[in-house]
Short mmCIF file of C-alpha atoms in Angstrom, two decimals:
data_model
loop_
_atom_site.label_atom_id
_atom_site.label_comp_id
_atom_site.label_asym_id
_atom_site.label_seq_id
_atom_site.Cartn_x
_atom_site.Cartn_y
_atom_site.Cartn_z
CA UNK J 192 -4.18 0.57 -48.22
CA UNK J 193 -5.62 -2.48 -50.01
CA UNK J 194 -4.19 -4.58 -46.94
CA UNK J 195 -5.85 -2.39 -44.25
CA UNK J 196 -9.49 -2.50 -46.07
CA UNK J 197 -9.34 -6.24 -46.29
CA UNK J 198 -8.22 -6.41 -42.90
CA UNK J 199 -11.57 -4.24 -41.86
CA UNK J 200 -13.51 -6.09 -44.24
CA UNK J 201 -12.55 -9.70 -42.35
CA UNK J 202 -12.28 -8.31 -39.25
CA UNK J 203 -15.92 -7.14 -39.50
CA UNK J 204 -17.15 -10.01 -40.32
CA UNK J 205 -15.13 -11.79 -37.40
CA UNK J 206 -16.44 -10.13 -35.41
CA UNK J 207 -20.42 -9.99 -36.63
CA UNK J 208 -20.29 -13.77 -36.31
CA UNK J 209 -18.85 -16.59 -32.96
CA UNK J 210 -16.32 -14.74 -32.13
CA UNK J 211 -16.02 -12.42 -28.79
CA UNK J 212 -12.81 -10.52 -28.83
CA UNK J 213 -10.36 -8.48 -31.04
CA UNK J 214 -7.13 -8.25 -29.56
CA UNK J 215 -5.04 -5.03 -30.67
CA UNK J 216 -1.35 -5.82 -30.32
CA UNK J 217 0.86 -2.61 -30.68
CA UNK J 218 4.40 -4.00 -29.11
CA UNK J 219 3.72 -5.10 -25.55
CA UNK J 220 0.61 -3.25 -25.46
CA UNK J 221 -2.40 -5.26 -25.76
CA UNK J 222 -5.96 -3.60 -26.58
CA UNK J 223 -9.04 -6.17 -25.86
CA UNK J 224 -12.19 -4.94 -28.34
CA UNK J 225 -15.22 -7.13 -26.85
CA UNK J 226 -17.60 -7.94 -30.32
CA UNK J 227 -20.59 -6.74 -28.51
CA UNK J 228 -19.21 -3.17 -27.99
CA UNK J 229 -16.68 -2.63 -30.84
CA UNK J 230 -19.32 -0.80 -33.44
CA UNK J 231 -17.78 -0.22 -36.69
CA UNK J 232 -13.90 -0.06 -37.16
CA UNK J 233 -13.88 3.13 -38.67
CA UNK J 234 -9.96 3.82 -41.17
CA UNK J 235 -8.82 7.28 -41.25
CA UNK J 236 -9.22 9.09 -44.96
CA UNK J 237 -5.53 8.13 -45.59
CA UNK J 238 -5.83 4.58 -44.10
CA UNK J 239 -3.30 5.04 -41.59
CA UNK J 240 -5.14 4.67 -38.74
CA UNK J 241 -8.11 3.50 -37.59
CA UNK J 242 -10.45 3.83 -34.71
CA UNK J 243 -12.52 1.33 -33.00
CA UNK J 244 -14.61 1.95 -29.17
CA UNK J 245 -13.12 5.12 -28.85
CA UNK J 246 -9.25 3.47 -29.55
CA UNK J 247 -7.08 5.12 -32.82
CA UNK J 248 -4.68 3.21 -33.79
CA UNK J 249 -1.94 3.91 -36.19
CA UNK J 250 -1.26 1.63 -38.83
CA UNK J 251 2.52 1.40 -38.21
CA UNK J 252 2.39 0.97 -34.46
CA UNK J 253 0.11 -2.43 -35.41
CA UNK J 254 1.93 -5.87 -34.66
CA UNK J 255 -1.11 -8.00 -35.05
CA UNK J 256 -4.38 -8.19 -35.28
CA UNK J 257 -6.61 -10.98 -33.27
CA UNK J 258 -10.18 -11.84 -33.63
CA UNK J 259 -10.85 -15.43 -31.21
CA UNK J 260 -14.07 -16.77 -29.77
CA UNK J 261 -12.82 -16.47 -25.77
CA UNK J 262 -14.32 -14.13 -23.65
CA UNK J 263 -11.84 -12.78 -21.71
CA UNK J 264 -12.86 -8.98 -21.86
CA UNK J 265 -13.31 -7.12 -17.97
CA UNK J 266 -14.05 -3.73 -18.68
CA UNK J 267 -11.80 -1.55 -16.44
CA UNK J 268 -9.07 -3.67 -16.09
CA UNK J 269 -5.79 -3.59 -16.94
CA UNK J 270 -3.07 -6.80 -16.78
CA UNK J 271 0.26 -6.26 -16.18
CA UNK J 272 2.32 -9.68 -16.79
CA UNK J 273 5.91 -9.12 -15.44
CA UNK J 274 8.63 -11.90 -17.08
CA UNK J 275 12.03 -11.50 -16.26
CA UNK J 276 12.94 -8.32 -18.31
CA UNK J 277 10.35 -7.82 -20.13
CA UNK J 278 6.43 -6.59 -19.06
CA UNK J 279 3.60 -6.83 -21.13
CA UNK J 280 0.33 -5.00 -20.89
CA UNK J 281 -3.63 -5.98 -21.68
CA UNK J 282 -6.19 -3.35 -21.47
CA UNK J 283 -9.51 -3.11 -21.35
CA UNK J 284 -10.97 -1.10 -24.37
CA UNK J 285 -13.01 1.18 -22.40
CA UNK J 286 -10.60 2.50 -20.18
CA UNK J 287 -7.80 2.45 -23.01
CA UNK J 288 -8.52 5.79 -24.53
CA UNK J 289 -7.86 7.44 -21.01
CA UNK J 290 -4.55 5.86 -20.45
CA UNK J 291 -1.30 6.50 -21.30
CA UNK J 292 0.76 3.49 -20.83
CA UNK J 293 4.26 3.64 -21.58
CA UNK J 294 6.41 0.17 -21.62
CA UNK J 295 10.24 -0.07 -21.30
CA UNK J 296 11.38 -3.74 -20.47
CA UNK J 297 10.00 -4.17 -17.06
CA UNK J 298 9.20 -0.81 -16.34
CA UNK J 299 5.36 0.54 -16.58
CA UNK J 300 4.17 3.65 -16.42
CA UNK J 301 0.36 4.83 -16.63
CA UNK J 302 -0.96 8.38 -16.59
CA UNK J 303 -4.44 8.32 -16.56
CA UNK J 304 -6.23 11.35 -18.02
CA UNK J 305 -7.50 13.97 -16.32
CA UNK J 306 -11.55 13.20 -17.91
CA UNK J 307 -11.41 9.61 -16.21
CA UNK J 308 -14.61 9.11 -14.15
CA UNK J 309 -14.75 5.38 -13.92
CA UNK J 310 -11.95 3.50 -11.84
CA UNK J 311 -9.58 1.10 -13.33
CA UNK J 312 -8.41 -1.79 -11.70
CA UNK J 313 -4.81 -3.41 -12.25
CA UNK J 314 -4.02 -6.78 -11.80
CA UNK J 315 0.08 -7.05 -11.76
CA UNK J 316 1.32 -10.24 -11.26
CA UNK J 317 4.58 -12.67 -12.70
CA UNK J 318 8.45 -11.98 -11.90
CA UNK J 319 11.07 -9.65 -12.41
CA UNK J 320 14.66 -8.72 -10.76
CA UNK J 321 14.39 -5.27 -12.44
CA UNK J 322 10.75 -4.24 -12.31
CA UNK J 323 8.80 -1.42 -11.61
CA UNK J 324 4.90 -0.03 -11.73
CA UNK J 325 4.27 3.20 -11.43
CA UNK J 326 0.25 4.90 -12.17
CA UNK J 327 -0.93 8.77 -11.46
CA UNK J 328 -4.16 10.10 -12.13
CA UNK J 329 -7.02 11.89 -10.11
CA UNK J 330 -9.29 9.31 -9.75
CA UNK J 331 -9.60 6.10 -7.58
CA UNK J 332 -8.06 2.97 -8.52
CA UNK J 333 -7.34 -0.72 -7.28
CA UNK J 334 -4.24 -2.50 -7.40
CA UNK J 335 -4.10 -6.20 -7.37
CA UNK J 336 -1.36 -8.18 -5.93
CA UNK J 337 -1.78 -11.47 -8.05
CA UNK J 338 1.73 -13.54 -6.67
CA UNK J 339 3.79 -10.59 -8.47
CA UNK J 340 7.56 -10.63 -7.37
CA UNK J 341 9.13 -7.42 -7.82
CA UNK J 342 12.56 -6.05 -7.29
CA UNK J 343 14.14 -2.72 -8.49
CA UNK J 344 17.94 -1.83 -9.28
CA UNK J 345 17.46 1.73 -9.61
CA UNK J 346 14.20 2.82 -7.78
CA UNK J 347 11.11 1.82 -5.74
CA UNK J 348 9.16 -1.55 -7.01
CA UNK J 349 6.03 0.20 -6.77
CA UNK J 350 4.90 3.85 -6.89
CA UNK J 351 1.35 4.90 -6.92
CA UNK J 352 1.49 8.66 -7.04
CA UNK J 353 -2.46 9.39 -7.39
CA UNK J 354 -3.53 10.93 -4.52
CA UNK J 355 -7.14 9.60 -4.11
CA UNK J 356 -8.44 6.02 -2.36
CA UNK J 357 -5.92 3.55 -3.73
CA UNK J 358 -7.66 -0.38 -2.88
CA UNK J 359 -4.83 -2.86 -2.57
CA UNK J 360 -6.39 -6.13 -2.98
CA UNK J 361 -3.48 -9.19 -1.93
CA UNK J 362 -6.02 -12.23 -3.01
CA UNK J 363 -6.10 -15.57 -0.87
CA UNK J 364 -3.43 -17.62 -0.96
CA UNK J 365 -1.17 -15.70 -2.91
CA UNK J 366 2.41 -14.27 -2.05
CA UNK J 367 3.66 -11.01 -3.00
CA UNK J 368 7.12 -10.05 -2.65
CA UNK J 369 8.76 -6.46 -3.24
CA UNK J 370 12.33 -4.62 -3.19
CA UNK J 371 13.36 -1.51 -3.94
CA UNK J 372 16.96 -0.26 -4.73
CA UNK J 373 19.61 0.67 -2.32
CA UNK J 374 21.08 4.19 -2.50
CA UNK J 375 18.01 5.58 -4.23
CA UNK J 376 15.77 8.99 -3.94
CA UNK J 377 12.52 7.07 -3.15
CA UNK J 378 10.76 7.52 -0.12
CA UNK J 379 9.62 3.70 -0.47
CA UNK J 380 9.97 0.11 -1.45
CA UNK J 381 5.80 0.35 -1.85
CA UNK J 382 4.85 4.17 -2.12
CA UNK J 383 1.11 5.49 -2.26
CA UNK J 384 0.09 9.11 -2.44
CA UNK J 385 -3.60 8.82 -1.68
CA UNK J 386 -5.73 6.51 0.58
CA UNK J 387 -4.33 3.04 0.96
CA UNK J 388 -6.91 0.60 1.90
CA UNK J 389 -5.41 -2.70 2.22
CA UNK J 390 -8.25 -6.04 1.85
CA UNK J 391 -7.89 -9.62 1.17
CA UNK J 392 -6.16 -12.43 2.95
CA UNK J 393 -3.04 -12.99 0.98
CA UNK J 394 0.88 -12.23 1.78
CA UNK J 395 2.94 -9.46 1.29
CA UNK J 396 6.28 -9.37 2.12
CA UNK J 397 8.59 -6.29 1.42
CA UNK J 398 11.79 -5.02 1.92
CA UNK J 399 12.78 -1.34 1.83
CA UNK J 400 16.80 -0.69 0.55
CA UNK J 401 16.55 2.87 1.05
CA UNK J 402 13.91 4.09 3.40
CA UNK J 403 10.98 3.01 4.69
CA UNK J 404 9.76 -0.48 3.26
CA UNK J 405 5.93 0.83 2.82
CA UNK J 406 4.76 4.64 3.01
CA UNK J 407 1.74 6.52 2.09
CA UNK J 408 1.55 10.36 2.55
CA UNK J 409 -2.49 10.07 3.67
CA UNK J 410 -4.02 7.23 5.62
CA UNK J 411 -4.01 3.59 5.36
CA UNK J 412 -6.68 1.14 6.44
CA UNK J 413 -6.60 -2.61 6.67
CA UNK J 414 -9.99 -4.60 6.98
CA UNK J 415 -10.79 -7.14 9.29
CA UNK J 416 -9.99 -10.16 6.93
CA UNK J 417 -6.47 -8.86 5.93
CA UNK J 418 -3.81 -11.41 5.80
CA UNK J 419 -0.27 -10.59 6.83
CA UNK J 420 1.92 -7.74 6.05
CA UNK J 421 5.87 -8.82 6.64
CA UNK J 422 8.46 -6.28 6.65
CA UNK J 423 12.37 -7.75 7.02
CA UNK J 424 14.15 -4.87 6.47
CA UNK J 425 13.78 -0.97 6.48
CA UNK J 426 16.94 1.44 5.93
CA UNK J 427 14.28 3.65 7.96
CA UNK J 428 10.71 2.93 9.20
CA UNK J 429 8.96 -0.24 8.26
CA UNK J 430 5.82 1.48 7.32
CA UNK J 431 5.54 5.43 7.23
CA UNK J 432 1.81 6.63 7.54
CA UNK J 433 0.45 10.42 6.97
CA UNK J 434 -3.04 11.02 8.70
CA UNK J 435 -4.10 8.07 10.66
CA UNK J 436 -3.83 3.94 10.98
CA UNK J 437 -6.94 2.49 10.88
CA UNK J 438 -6.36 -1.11 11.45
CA UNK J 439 -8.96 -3.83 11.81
CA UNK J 440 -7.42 -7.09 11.13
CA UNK J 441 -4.47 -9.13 9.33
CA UNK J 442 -1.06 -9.96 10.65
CA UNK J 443 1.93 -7.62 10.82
CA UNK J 444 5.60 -9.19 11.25
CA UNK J 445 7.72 -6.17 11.27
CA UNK J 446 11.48 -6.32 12.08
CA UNK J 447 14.58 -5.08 10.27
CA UNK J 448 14.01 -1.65 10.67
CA UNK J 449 16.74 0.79 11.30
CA UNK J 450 14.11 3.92 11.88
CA UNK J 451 10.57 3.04 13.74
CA UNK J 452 8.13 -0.39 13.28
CA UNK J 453 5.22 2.05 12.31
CA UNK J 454 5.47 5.89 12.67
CA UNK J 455 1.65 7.77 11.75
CA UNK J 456 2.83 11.43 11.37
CA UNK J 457 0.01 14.37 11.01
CA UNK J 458 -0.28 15.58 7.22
CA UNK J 459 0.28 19.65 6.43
CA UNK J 460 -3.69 19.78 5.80
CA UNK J 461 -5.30 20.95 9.75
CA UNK J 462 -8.64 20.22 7.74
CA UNK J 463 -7.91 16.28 7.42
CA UNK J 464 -9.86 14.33 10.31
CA UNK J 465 -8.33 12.02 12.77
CA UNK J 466 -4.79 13.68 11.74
CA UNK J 467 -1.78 11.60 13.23
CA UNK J 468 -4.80 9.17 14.94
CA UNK J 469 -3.94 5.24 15.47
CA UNK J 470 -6.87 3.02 15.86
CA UNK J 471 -6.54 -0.76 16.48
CA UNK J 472 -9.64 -2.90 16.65
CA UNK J 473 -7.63 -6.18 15.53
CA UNK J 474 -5.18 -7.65 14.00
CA UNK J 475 -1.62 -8.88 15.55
CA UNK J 476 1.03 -6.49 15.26
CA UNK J 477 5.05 -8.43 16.27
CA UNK J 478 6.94 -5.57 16.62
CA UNK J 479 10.60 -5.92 16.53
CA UNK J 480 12.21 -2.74 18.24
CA UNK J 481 16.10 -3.25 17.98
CA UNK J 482 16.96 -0.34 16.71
CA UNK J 483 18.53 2.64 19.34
CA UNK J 484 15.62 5.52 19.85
CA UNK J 485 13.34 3.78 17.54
CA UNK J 486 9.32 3.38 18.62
CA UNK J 487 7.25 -0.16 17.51
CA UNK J 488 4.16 2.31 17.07
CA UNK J 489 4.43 5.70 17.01
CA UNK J 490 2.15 8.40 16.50
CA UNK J 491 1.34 12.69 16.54
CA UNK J 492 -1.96 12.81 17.84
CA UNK J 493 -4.72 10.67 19.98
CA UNK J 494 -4.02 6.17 20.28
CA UNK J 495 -6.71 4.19 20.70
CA UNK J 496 -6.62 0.50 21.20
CA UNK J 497 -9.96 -1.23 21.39
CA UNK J 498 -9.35 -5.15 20.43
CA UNK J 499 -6.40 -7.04 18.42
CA UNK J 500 -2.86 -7.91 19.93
CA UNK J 501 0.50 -6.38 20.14
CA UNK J 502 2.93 -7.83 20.46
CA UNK J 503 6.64 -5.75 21.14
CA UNK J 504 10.43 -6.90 21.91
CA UNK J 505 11.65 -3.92 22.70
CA UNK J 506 15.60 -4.15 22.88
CA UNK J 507 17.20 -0.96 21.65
CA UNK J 508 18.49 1.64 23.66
CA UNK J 509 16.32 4.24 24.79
CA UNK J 510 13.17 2.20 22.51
CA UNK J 511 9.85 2.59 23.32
CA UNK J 512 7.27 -0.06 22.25
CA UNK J 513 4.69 2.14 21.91
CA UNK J 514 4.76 5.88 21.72
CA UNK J 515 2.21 8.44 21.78
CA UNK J 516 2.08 12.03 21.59
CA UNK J 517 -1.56 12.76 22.72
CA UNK J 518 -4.34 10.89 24.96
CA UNK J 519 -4.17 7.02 25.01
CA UNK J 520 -7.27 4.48 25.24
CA UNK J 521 -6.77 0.89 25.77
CA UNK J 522 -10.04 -1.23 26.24
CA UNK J 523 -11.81 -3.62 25.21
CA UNK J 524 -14.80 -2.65 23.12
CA UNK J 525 -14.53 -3.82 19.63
CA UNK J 526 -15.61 -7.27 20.10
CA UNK J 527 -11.81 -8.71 19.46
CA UNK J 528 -9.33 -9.28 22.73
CA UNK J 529 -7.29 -6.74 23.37
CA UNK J 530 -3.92 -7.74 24.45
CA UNK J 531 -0.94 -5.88 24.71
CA UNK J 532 2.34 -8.25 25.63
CA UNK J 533 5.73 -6.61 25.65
CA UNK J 534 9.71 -7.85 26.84
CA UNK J 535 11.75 -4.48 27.78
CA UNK J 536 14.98 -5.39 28.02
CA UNK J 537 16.87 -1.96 26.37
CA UNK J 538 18.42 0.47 28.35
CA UNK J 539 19.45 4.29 28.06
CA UNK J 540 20.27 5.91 24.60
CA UNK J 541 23.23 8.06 25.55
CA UNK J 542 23.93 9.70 22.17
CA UNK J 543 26.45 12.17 23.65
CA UNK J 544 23.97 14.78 23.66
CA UNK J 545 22.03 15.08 27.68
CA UNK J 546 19.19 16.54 25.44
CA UNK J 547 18.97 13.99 23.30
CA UNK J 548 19.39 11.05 26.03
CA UNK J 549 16.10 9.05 26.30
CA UNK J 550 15.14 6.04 28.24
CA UNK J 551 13.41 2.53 27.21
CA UNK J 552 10.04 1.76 27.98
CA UNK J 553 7.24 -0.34 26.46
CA UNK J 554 4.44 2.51 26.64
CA UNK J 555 4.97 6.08 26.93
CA UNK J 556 2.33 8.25 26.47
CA UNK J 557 2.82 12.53 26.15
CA UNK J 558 -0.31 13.27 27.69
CA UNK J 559 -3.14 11.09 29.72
CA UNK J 560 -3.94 7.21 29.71
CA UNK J 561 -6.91 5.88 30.15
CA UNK J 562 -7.14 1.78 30.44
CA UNK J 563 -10.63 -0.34 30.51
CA UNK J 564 -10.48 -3.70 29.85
CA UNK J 565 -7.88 -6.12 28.05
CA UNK J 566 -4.80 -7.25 29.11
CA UNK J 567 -1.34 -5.33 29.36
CA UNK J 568 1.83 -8.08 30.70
CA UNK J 569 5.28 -6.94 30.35
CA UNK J 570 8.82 -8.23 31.31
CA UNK J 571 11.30 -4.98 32.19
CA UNK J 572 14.59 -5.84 32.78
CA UNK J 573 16.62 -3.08 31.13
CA UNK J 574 18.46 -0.85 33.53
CA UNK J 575 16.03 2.13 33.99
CA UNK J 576 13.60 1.03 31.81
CA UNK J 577 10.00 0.83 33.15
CA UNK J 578 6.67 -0.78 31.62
CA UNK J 579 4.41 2.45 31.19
CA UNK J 580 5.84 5.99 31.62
CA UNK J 581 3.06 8.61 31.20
CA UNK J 582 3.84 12.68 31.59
CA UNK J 583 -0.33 13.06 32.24
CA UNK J 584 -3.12 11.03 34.04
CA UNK J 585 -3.45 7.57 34.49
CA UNK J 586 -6.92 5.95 35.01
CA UNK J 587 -7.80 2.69 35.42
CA UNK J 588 -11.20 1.57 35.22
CA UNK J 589 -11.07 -2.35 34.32
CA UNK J 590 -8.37 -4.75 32.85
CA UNK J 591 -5.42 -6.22 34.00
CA UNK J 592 -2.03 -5.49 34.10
CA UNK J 593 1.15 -6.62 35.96
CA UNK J 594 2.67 -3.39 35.16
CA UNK J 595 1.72 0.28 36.56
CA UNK J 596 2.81 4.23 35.70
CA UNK J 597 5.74 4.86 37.35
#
């Protein structure tokens, strides 16, 4: 007890003069206490505890104790600093009380608590071969890829199971690089529940060992100064979106993928808007389709082009570059080229089954098309494959293309 009250009695002092933060260390948990908001360190009436900006902290859990003159305190932010085995943890004191955070080695865990109103931002960066982050919670976060590179032996990499708007911020010039574990339960390398909405102009590469490499059960947006998105292998799709695709901008290499490039599949919920929509207004999208019966973009509802590039090989049997099951718009409207460029050399998926038998072709669209400006150029050389096969109305209005309905 006499240790703990001297301890209070320095640290308060500390803390009342230069310095600026108070660093809790309870094993790879790190609690920042900024000076100008820590108040009075207040010891439980047994003196094994002892509560400071809302934090209680048991004696015995205590490694250290740090008072230094850096400021280094962001409130709302929590670090997560993968090394090899091992992860360690720095959060912010005001967010602290509301988060559960449980460490083992490389694997990190945070529940936050039901009462959170203010969002939290993690920054996860460093290296490990047998990593994983995982956060749930009901209110929005961000995510920060800071050049983390993070594999998994046993599960996904990364599994964001909130379901609300999810920011995934890859900063410029920095390379982020994820793998999950083959033979797992997960439904993805990079999993998000909620909202993903994908900004800044950095790298991410990922590879999915057991389904799809990225997957997120509502929609995902990417701004208009993404960077590049690089998928190298999928055991299924290469990204899985519920709701809609909203993409303005970035770069997406996607190849490797035993299931489809990009499938955007309606959610259960009628309510949610644009459900099963793609919308392009930029970006570059290199669509490898190698795969037999597999789609480069594929959809459940209305696709709408209006600016950006695609870009589709479209080899497998019975592969469709793009693929959609309700009205189609290509024009030219958003203020960036649209240009749609596609090599159809598969032919026709025979799986045994007549019913099941399908043909190659770079678009083919369920219901009507509708093209007005842009560009549409396609090489067809598989046997029986054609360039556009549409079961409604085609209607041209302005463009060009070198390939027609047939």
């Amino acid at each position: 007890m006499k240790k703990l009250y001297s301890f209070l009695l320095l640290s308060g002092i500390a803390l009342s003069s230069a310095a600026q933060t108070m660093r809790v260390h309870c094993g790879p948990v790190c609690t920042l206490i900024p000076a100008a908001t820590a108040g009075d360190i207040v010891p439980s009436a047994d003196a094994t505890a002892l509560t400071v900006m809302g934090n209680t902290f048991h004696v015995a859990d205590i490694d250290s104790i740090v008072v230094d003159k850096t400021t280094v305190y962001t409130p709302g932010l929590v670090d997560v600093a993968y090394e090899g085995a091992k992860a360690s943890i720095t959060v912010a004191g005001d967010v602290a009380p509301l988060l559960a955070v449980t460490v083992t080695d490389a694997t990190v865990s945070v529940l936050q608590d039901p009462t959170l109103a203010s969002e939290v931002t993690y920054r996860l960066h460093g290296a490990s071969d047998n990593g994983f982050f995982g956060m749930d919670g009901e209110y929005k976060a961000t995510v920060i890829l800071d050049n983390l590179q993070l594999a998994n032996t046993t599960q996904s990499a990364i599994s964001i199971e909130n379901g609300k708007r999810i920011k995934i911020v890859l900063p410029e010039g920095t390379t982020s690089t994820l793998a999950d574990a083959a033979g797992g339960v997960q439904k993805a390398c990079f999993f998000v529940n909620g909202h993903a909405e994908f900004s800044g102009a950095g790298v991410l590469n990922l590879v999915g060992n057991t389904k799809h490499a990225f997957a997120s059960d509502e929609y995902a947006q990417f701004s208009a100064g993404f960077g590049t998105f690089n998928v190298t292998h999928a055991e299924s799709d290469a990204m899985h979106i519920g709701q809609y695709l909203d993409a303005r901008g970035g770069t997406f290499n996607l190849s490797g993928a035993k299931g489809d490039c990009i499938d955007v599949e309606k959610t259960k919920d009628v309510t949610d808007v644009n459900n099963g929509f793609v919308r392009i207004s930029g970006g570059t999208f290199n669509l490898d389709v190698a795969a037999d019966d597999t789609k480069g973009i594929k959809n459940d509802s209305t696709f709408y082009v209006t600016g950006g590039t695609i870009i589709a090989t479209v080899s497998g049997n019975g592969a469709k570059g793009i693929s959609a099951a309700w009205d189609m718009f290509i024009n030219q409207s958003s203020g960036n080229a649209t240009s749609i460029k596609m090599t159809v050399s598969g032919t026709t998926y025979m799986p045994g089954d007549p019913l099941l038998e399908s043909k190659c072709r770079g678009i083919k669209g369920k219901r009507d098309l509708t093209f007005d400006g842009g560009d549409i150029n396609m090489t067809v050389t598989g046997a029986k494959a054609k360039g556009i096969s549409i079961d409604g109305t085609w209607t041209y209005v302005s463009g060009t293309t070198n390939v027609l309905p047939s």
